[in-house]
C-alpha cells in the first residue's frame, strides 16, 4: 500500500472509532472500501446534520409563509471543520435553493451548543446549532420536504488522506454533501383570537429573526427545546408612542400594566399559578429558577395537541383554576410583571405540550387585527423602554385589516376592543 493510502486508513479509523486489529488482507479491505465509496447510499458525513423539529409554516402579516426551525450540526470526527455554507433546498437537490447561508449571515445564525458566541468552526466532537428562517410567497410554494446541502472544509486545508478516503480530488478545499430529507409539517397553524384588546400593542421579540425567543433553545426533559419559537412579548404604547410615563421602577407607570388578558379560544385550563410578586422594572431579576421564570401564569389546552401559555400575570389577578373551562374572549387574568421579566408585558406562545419550556413551540395565527406600523428594530424598542422616549416607528407593507396571520416582530397592531 502507498503511504498516502495508509494515511487514509488511519484517518478513517480515527473518524469512525474503529480499531483495525484484524484486517486480514489489506488489499481485500482496500477493494471493499473503494467499492463502498462508489455506492450512492454510502456518503461519509463527518458533520452530521439533523433538524431538531420539522418546520411548520405560518402566514405572516406581510402575506408570506414563514418556516422557522433549527439545524443541529454534530462533528462526529476528531478533526476541526469549518462550515462554509448551507443550502436549503426542496425535495430535489437540483431545485433552486430557498435559502443559502454563508459568510457573515451563516456566522450570525450559528453558535456552539455550549456558547452563544457566533461561530462556524466545530472542533472534534463539538455541536453547533443553526437557526434557520426562510419564507415563500404563496402557500402552494411550501415544499413537502427539505434537504440541506453543507459545504465544509478544514482550516489549513483538507488532509490528503481524508481527500483520498472521501474520493475528493487532490488539493480539494471543501467537502460537500446533502442531508437526509425532512418532511415539512402539513398541519395548518391554529387560528386564535387576540389575547389582548385595544390599540397600540407591539409584538416585541416575535417571529422570525429576533433572538430572545426564537433562539431560546434549552435542554429540557432530555431534548433540546425551543418552546418560545413563535412567542411574542406584548407591550402597549399610548397615542404618543410612549411605553410608560413616570417612575420607570414602578409597574404602575407602564400603560400595559393591569390590562385584561383574554382566552384565545374555548379551552380547558391545565395550569393556573398565582403566587409570585411583581419584579421591579428596569432589569431582569437575578437568581431566577426554572420554576419561577413564567411568574404567575396560565396554560390553556386549545385541543388538537396545542397549548397556550400566558406568562408574567399580575399578582392576585388570575381568575381561573386548573380544570376550569373558559370561553373565547373571557378575562383570565391581568397583565403584570412577575417572573423573568424586566418590564410589564404579556408573554404568549403556543406549544405542543403543557410544559411551558419543555415543549416544542408551534405557530399560530390571529383571526383579526389592524396592522398600523412597526419599530425598525429591537434596539429601537429597547431604547424607548429604557429611556421613556417615544418609540421610533416606520411604515409597514400592507397596513390595515389582517385576518388569520401572525403579527411579525416589532409590528404595532390594534385589536378589537370588545
Short mmCIF file of N, CA, C and O in Angstrom, two decimals, residues 10 139 231 273 275 324 348 365:
data_model
loop_
_atom_site.label_atom_id
_atom_site.label_comp_id
_atom_site.label_asym_id
_atom_site.label_seq_id
_atom_site.Cartn_x
_atom_site.Cartn_y
_atom_site.Cartn_z
N UNK A 10 -5.74 5.25 8.39
CA UNK A 10 -5.58 5.72 9.76
C UNK A 10 -6.59 6.81 10.09
O UNK A 10 -7.17 6.84 11.18
N UNK A 139 -48.85 29.82 -0.48
CA UNK A 139 -48.99 28.54 0.20
C UNK A 139 -48.62 27.37 -0.69
O UNK A 139 -48.04 26.38 -0.23
N UNK A 231 -43.01 32.86 20.16
CA UNK A 231 -43.51 33.68 21.28
C UNK A 231 -43.47 35.16 20.93
O UNK A 231 -42.67 35.62 20.11
N UNK A 273 -51.22 29.41 37.94
CA UNK A 273 -50.30 29.73 39.04
C UNK A 273 -50.46 31.21 39.39
O UNK A 273 -50.39 32.07 38.51
N UNK A 275 -48.87 33.04 42.61
CA UNK A 275 -48.21 33.07 43.93
C UNK A 275 -46.98 33.97 43.95
O UNK A 275 -46.31 34.05 44.99
N UNK A 324 -60.84 24.27 35.00
CA UNK A 324 -61.91 25.14 34.50
C UNK A 324 -61.99 25.08 32.98
O UNK A 324 -60.99 24.81 32.29
N UNK A 348 -46.70 35.46 25.42
CA UNK A 348 -47.68 34.50 24.90
C UNK A 348 -47.01 33.61 23.87
O UNK A 348 -46.33 34.10 22.97
N UNK A 365 -51.95 31.75 14.21
CA UNK A 365 -52.34 32.98 13.54
C UNK A 365 -53.51 33.59 14.30
O UNK A 365 -54.31 32.88 14.92
#
